[in-house]
Coordinates of C-alpha atoms and ligand atoms in Angstrom, one line a residue:
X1 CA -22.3 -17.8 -9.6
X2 CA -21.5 -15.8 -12.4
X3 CA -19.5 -13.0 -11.2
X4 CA -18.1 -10.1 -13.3
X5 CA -14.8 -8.0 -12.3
X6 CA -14.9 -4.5 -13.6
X7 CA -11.3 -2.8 -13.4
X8 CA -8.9 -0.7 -15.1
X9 CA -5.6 -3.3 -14.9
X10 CA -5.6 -6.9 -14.8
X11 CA -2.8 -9.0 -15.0
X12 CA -1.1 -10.1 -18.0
X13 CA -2.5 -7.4 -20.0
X14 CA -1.8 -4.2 -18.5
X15 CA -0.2 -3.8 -15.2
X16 CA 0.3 -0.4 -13.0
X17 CA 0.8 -1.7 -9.6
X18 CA -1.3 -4.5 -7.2
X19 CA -4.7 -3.4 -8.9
X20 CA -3.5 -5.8 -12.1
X21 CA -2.3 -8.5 -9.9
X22 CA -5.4 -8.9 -7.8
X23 CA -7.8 -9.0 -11.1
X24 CA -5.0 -11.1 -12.7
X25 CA -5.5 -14.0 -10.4
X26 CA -8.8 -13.5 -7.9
X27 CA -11.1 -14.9 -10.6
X28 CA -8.8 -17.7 -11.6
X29 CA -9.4 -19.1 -7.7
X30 CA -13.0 -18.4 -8.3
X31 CA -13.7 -19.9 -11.2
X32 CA -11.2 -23.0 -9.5
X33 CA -14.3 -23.1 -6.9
X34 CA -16.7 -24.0 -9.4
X35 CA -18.3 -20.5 -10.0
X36 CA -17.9 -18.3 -14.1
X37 CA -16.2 -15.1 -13.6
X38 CA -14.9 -13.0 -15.8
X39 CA -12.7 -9.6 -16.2
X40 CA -14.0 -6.7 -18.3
X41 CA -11.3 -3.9 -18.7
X42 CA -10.4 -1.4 -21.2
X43 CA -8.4 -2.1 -24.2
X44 CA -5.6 -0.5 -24.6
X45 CA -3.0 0.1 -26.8
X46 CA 0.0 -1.5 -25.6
X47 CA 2.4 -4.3 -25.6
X48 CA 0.0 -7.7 -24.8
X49 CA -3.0 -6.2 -27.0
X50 CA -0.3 -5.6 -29.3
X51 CA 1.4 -9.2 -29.0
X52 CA -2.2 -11.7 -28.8
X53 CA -5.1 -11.9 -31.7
X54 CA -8.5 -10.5 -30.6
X55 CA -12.0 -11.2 -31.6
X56 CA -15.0 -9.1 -31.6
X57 CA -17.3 -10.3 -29.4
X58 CA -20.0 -7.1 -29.6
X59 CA -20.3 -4.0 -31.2
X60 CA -22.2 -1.1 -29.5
X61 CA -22.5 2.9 -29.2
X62 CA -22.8 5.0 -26.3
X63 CA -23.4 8.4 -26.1
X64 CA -21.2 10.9 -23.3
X65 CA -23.1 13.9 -23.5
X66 CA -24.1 15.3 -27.0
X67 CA -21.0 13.1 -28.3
X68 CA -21.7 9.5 -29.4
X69 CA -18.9 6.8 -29.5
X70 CA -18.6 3.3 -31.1
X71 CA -17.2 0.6 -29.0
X72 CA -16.2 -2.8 -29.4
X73 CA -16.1 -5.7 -27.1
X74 CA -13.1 -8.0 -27.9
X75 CA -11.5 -11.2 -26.6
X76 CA -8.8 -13.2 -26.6
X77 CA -8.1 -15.5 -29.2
X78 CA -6.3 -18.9 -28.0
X79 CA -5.8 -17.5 -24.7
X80 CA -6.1 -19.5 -21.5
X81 CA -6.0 -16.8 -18.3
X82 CA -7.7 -19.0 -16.2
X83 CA -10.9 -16.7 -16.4
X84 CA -12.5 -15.0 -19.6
X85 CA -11.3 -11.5 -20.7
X86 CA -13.6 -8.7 -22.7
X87 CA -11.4 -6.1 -23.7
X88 CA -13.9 -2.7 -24.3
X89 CA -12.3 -1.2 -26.8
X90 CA -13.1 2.6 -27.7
X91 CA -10.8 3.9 -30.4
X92 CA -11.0 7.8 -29.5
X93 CA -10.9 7.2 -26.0
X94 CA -9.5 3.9 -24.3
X95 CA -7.0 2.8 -27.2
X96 CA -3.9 4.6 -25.4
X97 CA -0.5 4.0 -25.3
X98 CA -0.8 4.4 -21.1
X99 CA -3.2 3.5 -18.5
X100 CA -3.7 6.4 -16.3
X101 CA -3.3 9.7 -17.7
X102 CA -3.9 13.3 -15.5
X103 CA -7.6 13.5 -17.4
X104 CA -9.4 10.1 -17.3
X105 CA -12.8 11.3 -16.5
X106 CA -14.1 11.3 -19.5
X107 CA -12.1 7.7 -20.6
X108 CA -13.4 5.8 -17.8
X109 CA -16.8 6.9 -17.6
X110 CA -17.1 5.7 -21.2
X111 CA -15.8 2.4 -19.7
X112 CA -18.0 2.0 -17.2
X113 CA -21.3 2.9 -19.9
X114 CA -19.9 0.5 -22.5
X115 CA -19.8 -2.2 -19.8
X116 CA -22.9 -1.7 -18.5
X117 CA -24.9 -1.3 -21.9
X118 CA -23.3 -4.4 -22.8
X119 CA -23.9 -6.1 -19.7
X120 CA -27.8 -4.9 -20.0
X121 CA -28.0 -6.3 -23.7
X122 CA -26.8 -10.0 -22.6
X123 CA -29.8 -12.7 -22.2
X124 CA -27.9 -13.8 -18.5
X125 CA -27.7 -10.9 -16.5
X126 CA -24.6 -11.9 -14.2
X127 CA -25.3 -12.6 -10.4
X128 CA -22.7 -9.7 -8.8
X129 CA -21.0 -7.0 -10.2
X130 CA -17.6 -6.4 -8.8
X131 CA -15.9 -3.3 -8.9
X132 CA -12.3 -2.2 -8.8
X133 CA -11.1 1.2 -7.3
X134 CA -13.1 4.6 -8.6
X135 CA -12.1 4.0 -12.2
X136 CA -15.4 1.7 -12.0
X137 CA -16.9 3.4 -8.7
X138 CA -19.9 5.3 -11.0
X139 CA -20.9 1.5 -12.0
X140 CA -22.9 1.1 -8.5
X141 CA -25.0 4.3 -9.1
X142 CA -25.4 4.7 -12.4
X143 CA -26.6 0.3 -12.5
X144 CA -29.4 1.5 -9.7
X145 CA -30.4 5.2 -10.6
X146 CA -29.9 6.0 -14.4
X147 CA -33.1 5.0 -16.3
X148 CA -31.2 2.8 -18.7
X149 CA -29.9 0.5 -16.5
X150 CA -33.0 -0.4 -14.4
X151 CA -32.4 -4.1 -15.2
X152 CA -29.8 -4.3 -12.8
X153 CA -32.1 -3.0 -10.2
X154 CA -31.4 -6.0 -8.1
X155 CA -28.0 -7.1 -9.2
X156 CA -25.5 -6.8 -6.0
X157 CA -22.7 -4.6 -6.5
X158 CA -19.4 -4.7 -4.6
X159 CA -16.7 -2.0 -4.1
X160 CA -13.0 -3.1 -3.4
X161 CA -11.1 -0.3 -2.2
X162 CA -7.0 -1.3 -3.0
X163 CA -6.0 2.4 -2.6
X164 CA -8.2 5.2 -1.5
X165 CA -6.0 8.1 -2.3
X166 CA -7.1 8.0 -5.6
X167 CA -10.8 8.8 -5.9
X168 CA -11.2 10.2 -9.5
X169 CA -13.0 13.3 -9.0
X170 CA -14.0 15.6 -11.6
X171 CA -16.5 18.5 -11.6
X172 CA -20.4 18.6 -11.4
X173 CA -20.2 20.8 -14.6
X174 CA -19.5 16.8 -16.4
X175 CA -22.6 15.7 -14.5
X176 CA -25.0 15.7 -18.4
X177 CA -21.8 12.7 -19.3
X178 CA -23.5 10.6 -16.6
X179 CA -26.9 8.8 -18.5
X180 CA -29.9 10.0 -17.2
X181 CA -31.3 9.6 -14.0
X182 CA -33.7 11.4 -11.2
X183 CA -31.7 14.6 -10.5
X184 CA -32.9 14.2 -7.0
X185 CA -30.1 11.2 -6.4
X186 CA -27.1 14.1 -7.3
X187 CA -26.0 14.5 -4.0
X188 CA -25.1 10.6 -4.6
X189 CA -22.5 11.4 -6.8
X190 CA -20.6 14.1 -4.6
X191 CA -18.2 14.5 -2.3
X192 CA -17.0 17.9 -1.0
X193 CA -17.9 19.9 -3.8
X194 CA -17.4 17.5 -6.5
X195 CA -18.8 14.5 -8.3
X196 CA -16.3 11.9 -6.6
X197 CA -16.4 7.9 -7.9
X198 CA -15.0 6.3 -5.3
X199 CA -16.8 8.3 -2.8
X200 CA -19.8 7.6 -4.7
X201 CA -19.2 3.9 -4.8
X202 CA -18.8 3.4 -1.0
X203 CA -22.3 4.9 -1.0
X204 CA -23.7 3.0 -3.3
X205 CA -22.3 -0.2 -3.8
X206 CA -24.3 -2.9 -1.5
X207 CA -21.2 -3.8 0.1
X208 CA -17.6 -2.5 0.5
X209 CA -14.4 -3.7 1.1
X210 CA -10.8 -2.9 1.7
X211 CA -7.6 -5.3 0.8
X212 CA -6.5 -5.9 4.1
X213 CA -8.0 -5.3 7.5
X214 CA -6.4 -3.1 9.0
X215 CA -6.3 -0.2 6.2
X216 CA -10.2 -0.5 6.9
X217 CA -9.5 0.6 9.9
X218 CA -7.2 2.9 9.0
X219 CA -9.1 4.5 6.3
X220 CA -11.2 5.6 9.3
X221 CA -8.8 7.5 10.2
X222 CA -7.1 8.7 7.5
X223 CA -8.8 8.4 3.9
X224 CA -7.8 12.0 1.6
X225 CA -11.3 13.4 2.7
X226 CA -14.1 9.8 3.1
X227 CA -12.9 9.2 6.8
X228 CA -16.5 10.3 7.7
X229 CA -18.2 8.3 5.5
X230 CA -16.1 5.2 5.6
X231 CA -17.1 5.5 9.3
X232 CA -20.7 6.5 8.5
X233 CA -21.3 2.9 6.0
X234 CA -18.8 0.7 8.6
X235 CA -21.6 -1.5 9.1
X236 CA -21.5 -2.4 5.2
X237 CA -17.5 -2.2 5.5
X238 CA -15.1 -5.3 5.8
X239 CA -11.7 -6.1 4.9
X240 CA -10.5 -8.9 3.2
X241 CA -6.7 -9.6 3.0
X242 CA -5.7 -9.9 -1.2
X243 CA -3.9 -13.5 -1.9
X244 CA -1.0 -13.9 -4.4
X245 CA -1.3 -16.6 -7.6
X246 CA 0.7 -18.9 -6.5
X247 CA 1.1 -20.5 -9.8
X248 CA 2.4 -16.9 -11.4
X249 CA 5.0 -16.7 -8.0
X250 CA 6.2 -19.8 -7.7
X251 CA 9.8 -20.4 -8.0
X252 CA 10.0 -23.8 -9.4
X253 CA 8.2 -23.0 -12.4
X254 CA 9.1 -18.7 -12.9
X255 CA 10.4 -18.6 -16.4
X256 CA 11.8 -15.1 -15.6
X257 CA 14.2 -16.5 -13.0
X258 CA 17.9 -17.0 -13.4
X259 CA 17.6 -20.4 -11.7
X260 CA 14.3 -22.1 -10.6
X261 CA 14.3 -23.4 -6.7
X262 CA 12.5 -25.4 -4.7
X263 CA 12.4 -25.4 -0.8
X264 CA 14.9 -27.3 -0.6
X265 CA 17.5 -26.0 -3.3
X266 CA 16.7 -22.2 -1.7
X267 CA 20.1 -22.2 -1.0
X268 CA 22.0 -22.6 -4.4
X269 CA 19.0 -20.6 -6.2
X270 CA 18.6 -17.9 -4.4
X271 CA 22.7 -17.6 -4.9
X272 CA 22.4 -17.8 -8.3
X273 CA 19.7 -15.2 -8.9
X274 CA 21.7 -12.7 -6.6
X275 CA 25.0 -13.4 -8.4
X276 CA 23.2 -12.4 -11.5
X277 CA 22.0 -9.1 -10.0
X278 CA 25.3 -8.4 -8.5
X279 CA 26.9 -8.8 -11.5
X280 CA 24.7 -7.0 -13.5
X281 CA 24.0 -4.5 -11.2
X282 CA 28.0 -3.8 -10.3
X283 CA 27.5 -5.1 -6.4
X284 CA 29.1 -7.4 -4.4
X285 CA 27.8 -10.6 -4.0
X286 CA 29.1 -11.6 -0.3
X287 CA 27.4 -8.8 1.5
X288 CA 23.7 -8.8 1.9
X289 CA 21.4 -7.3 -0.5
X290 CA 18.7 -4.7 0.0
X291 CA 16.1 -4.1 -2.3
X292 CA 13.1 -1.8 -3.1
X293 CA 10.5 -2.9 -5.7
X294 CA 7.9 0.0 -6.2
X295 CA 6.4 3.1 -7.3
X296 CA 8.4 6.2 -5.7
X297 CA 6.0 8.0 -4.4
X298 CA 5.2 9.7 -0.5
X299 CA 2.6 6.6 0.2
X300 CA 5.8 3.7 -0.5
X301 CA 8.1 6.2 2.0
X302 CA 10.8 5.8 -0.8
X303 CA 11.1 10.1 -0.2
X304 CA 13.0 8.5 2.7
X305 CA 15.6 6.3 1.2
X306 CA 18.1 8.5 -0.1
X307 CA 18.5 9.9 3.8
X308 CA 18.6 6.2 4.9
X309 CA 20.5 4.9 2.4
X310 CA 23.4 7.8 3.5
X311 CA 23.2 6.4 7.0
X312 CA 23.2 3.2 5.8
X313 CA 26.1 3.1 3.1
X314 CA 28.3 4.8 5.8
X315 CA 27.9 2.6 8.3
X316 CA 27.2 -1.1 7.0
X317 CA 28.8 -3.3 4.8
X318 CA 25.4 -3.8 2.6
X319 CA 24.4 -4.1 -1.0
X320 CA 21.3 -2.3 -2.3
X321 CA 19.6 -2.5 -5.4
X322 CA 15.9 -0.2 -6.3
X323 CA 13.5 -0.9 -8.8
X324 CA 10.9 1.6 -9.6
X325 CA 10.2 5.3 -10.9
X326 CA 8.0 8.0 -10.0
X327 CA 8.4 11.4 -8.0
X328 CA 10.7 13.0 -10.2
X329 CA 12.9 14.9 -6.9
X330 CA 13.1 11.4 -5.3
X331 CA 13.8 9.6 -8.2
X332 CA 16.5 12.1 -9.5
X333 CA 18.0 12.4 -6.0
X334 CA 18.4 8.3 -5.9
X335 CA 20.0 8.3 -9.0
X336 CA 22.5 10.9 -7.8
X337 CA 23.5 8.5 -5.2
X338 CA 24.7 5.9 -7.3
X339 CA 27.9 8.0 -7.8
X340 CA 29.0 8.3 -4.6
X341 CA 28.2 5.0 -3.5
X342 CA 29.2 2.4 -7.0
X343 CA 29.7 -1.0 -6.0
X344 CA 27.5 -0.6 -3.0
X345 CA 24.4 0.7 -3.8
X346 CA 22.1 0.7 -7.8
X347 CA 19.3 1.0 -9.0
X348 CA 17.1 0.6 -12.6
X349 CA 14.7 3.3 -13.0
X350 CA 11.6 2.3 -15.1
X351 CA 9.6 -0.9 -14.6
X352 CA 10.7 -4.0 -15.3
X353 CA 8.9 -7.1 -14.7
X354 CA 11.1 -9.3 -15.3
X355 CA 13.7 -7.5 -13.4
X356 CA 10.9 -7.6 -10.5
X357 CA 11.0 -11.2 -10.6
X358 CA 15.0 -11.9 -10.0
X359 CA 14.8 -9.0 -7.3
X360 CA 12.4 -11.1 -5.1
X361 CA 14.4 -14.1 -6.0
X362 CA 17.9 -12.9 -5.5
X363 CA 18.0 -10.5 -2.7
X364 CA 18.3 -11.1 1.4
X365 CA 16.0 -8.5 2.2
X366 CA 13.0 -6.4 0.7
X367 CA 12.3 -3.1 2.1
X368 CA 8.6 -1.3 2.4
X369 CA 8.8 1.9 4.5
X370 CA 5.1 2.3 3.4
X371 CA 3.2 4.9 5.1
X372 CA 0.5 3.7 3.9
X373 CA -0.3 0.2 2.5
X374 CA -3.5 -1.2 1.7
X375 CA -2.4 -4.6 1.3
X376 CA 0.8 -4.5 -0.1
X377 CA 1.9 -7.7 -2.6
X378 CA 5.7 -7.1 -2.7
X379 CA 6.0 -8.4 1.1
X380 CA 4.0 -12.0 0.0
X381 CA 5.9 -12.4 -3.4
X382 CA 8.6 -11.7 -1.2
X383 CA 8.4 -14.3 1.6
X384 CA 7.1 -16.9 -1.1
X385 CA 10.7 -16.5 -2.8
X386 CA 12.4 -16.7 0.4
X387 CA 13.6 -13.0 1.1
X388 CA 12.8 -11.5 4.4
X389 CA 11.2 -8.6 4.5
X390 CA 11.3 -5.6 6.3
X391 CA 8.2 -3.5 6.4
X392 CA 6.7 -0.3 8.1
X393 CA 3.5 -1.4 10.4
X394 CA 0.4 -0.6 8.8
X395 CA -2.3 -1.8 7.1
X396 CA -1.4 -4.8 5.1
X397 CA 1.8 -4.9 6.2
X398 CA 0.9 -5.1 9.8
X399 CA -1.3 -7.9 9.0
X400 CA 0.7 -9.9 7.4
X401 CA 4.2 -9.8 8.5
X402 CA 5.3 -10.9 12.0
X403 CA 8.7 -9.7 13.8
X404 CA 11.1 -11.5 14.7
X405 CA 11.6 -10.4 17.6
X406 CA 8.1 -11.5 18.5
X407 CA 9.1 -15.0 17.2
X408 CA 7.7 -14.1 13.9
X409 CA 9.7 -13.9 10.4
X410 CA 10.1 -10.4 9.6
X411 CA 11.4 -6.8 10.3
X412 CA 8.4 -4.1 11.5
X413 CA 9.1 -0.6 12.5
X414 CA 6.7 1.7 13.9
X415 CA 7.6 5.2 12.0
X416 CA 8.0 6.0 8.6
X417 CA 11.5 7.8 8.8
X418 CA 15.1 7.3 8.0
X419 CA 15.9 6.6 11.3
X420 CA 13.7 3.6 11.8
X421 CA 14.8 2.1 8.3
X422 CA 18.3 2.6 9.8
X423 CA 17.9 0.7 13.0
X424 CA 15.9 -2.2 11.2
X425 CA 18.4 -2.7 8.3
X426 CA 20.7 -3.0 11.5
X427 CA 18.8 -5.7 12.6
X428 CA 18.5 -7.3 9.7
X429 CA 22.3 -7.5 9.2
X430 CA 22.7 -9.2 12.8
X431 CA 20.8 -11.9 11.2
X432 CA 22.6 -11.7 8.2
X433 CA 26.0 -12.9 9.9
X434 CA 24.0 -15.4 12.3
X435 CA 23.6 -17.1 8.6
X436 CA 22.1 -20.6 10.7
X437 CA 19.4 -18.6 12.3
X438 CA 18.7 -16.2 8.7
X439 CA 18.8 -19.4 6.5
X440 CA 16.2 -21.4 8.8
X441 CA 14.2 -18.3 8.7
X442 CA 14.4 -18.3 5.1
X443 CA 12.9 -21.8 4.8
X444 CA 10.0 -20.4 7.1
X445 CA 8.9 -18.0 5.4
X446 CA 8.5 -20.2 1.9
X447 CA 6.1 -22.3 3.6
X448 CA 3.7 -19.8 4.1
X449 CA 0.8 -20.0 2.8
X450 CA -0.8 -16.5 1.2
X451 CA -2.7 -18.0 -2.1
X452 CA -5.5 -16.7 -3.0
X453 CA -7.4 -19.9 -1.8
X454 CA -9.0 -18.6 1.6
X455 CA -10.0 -15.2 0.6
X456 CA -11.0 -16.3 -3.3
X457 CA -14.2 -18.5 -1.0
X458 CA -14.5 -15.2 1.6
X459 CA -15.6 -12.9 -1.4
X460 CA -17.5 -16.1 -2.4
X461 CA -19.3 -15.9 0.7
X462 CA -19.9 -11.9 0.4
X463 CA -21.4 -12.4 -2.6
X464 CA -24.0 -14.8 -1.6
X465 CA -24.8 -13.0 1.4
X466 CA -26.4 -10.4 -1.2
X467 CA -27.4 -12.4 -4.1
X468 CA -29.4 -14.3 -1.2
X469 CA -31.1 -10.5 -0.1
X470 CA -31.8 -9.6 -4.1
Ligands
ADP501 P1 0.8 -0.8 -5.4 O1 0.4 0.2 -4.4 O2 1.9 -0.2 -6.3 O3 -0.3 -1.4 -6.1 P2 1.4 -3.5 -4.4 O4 2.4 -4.0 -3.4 O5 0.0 -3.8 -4.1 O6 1.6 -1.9 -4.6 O7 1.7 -4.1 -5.8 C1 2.8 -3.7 -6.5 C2 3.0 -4.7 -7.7 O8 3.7 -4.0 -8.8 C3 3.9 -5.9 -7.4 O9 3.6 -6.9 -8.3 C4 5.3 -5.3 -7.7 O10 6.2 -6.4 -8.0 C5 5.0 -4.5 -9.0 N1 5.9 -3.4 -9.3 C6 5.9 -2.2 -8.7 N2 6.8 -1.4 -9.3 C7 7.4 -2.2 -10.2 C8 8.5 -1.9 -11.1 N3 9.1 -0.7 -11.2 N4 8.9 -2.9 -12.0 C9 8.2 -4.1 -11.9 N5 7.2 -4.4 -11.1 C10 6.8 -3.5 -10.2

C-alpha cells in the first residue's frame, strides 16, 4: 500500500513530545512489512534542516484567502530514515525557528493545502491518507468537500488522536482561508461556536483512532469539549496502543549513552550511566534515583512534584533528578527546590535529548503522575532500558504497565496527588533495598516486548479495511 503520514513533528527532524516519535518510527515498521509510506511535514527552520542538504522535489502556489504563497516540496539528500521525507517548505509561513507558536491557524492550514495540492498533482494518488493530531485534522474535509480536491473523493482518510486537548480552533470569521467548497458542509468544520480541526477530523476522517485503548475510553468521558461526539462516531472509534523503535531505544547500540548494555551487562551499565548523572548532576550515587522526563504541564501532574518531592526529601534517603520545562509557576517553584534540597534532589530545565537518553539509562525509577496520558512513551523507553517505572493509572499507562503487587513489574497509583506519589515512591524504595528482588525485576522488564511490530500490521489492517470499501 502506499500510505502517506501527514503530521507536524516527526522524528529526527523536529521533535515536541511523542507526536515526533510515533511518525519517526511507525512508517519505518511499515514500510519493513512490505508496503511505501512516507512522512510529509512542514520544514522548518531549525537545527536538522539546518545540519542535512535538501532537494527540491516540487514547486507549487496556494492561495489562503486573497493572499497567494509559493511553496516548495524538499527532501532529504543522502538520508536513510527508514521511510521517505517531503519537507513543505513555505518561507513566510512554515520556515520558523519553533514548531508550535500561540497563532498557527493560518501556518498549518497552508500545510495541509500545500500537501494536498501536491498530493492531487502526483500521477499515483496514494492508497490512505493518515493524519496526525488537528495540525492536519482539516485534511479529511477539505480532501472530500472543497471542489479542488475531488480526486481524493475515494481516498480513505484516518485520524490518530495522540492528545485531544489540543484541537486547534480558530474562528469562522477564517472560514474564506479554507478552498472552496458547498457552504452547506460548514457545520462540518465546527465545534461549539468555532471552526475546530480536530473536532472536524473525528467527523470526517473514515476512521479514528486513539494511541492507546483506554484514553478512547476515556476521551468519552473527558475530551476539553468532543466527549459527545467521540461517543456519537464510537462505532468508527478504536484504539491502538503506539510501539517504540526499537532500533532508536536500544541500549546496545545508543550512541548517546555513557556505556552501552545488554541484558546481561544491565548491571555495570546501568551503574555507569547513573554515576555519570550523579556526578554531573551533584547526587549521590548509592541511594536510588528518581527521575521525571517531560513537559511540566497540569496533564504530566508535574504541578504536583514540588509538594511530593517536600514529603519525599524529608522523609527518604532518595536521589531525584527532572528533565523538562514548561508551566512557568511549576517550573520556577522546582527550581527553587534545588537550594534547599543540593545533593538530593536536581534538575535541567530545557530539553535535552541526549540528556533524555542517560536519564532512562541511569536511573532506578521514572516517575509519570500523568492525569492524563494518551499513550505515554517515557514508561516503554523506560522499561526497555531497564528502569522501573512508576506511573498514575490511566490511559496508556494503565495499559501498559502492571503492578507489582499484582505480580506485574511496575508502580500504579490511582490519584493524581502528592500523597499517592508519596506512598508509591515508598514502595518503590522497599524494593530498592530488597536489591535481589529489584534487580530480577529489572531484567524483566528489558525483555518486554513494546516495538512497533504488532501495532505497525494493526494500522495495516485498518487501512485495508477501507481501501477494500473505496
Ligand atoms: P508527550 O505527551 O509529551 O508527547 P510522550 O510520553 O508521548 O509525551 O512522549 C514524550 C517524548 O518526549 C519522549 O520521547 C520523551 O523522552 C521526550 N521528552 C519530553 N520532554 C523532554 C525533554 N525535556 N528533553 C528530552 N526529551 C524529552
Amino acid at each position: 500500500m502506499n500510505i502517506v503520514h501527514l503530521s507536524a513533528e516527526c522524528y529526527p527532524v523536529a521533535k515536541v513530545g511523542g507526536l515526533a516519535d510515533v511518525v519517526g518510527a511507525l512508517p519505518k515498521y511499515q514500510n519493513g512489512l512490505g508496503h511505501e509510506a512516507c512522512v510529509i511535514m512542514p520544514f522548518y527552520d531549525l537545527s536538522f534542516t539546518q545540519k542535512n542538504k535538501f532537494k527540491c522535489t516540487y514547486k507549487g502556489s496556494l492561495k489562503l484567502g486573497s493572499s497567494s504563497y509559493r511553496y516548495s516540496v524538499m527532501e532529504p539528500v543522502d538520508l536513510n530514515l527508514g521511510f521517505q521525507l517531503y519537507l513543505i517548505k513555505i518561507p513566510d509561513l512554515l520556515f520558523t525557528n519553533y514548531v508550535y507558536s500561540d497563532d498557527d491557524a493560518k501556518r498549518f492550514l497552508a500545510f495541509q493545502i500545500a500537501c494536498l495540492n501536491w498530493l492531487a498533482s502526483k500521477e499515483q494518488l496514494p492508497d490512505v491518507i493518515h493524519c496526525h493530531d488537528h495540525h492536519t485534522g482539516l485534511i479529511p474535509f477539505m480532501a472530500q468537500y472543497c471542489h479542488e480536491y475531488e480526486v481524493f473523493e475515494k481516498t480513505p482518510s484516518i485520524l490518530s488522536i495522540h492528545n485531544a486537548q489540543y484541537q486547534g480552533w480558530f474562528s469562522h470569521k477564517l472560514i474564506d482561508l479554507i478552498p472552496q467548497f458547498d457552504r452547506k458542509h460548514t457545520g462540518l468544520l465546527d465545534w461549539d461556536g468555532s471552526i475546530n480541526p480536530l473536532g472536524c477530523a473525528i467527523k470526517c476522517a473514515w476512521r479514528v483512532n486513539t494511541v492507546s485503548p483506554s484514553y478512547m475510553e476515556e476521551l468519552k468521558q473527558e475530551a476539553n469539549g468532543l466527549e459527545i461526539l467521540l461517543t456519537h462516531e464510537a462505532a468508527k472509534c478504536v484504539g491502538i496502543l503506539n510501539g517504540i523503535d526499537t532500533t532508536v531505544w536500544d541500549t546496545n547500540t545508543d550512541s548517546f549513552l555513557k556505556k552501552n548494555y545488554s541484558k546481561s551487562s544491565v548491571l555495570s551499565g546501568k551503574k555507569a550511566n547513573k554515576k555519570w548523572l550523579c556526578t554531573t548532576y551533584n547526587l549521590d550515587v548509592k541511594k536510588p534515583l528518581f527521575a521525571f522526563i517531560g513537559r511540566l504541564v497540569y496533564e504530566k501532574g508535574s504541578d504536583l512534584f514540588p509538594e511530593a518531592f517536600e514529603q519525599i526529601l524529608q522523609d527518604q534517603e532518595v536521589s531525584i533528578l527532572l528533565l523538562g520545562s514548561g508551566d512557568k509557576n511549576t517550573q520556577q517553584r522546582l527550581v527553587e527546590l534545588k537550594k534547599k534540597y543540593e545533593g538530593s534532589y536536581n534538575l535541567y530545565v530545557g530539553y535535552d535529548e541526549a540528556l533524555s537518553h542517560v536519564i532512562y539509562a541511569g536511573a532506578d525509577f521514572l516517575l509519570m503522575p500523568s492525569r492524563v496520558e494518551p499513550c505515554g512513551l517515557n514508561q516503554m523507553y523506560s522499561l526497555r532500558y531497564g528502569t522501573i517505572p512508576i506511573v498514575r493509572g490511566t490511559g496508556g499507562l494503565k495499559d501498559t504497565i502492571v503492578d507489582i503487587e499484582n505480580d506485574g513489574f511496575g508502580f500504579i497509583h490511582l490519584e493524581a496527588t502528592a500523597a499517592h506519589i508519596f506512598s508509591t515512591v515508598k514502595r518503590a524504595v522497599t524494593l530498592y533495598k530488597d536489591q535481589k528482588r529489584f534487580k530480577k525485576i529489572r531484567k524483566q522488564i528489558m525483555n518486554i516486548d513494546h516495538s512497533w511490530d504488532k501495532s505497525a500490521s494493526t494500522y495495516i489492517q485498518l487501512y485495508k479495511s477501507l481501501t477494500n470499501r473505496s
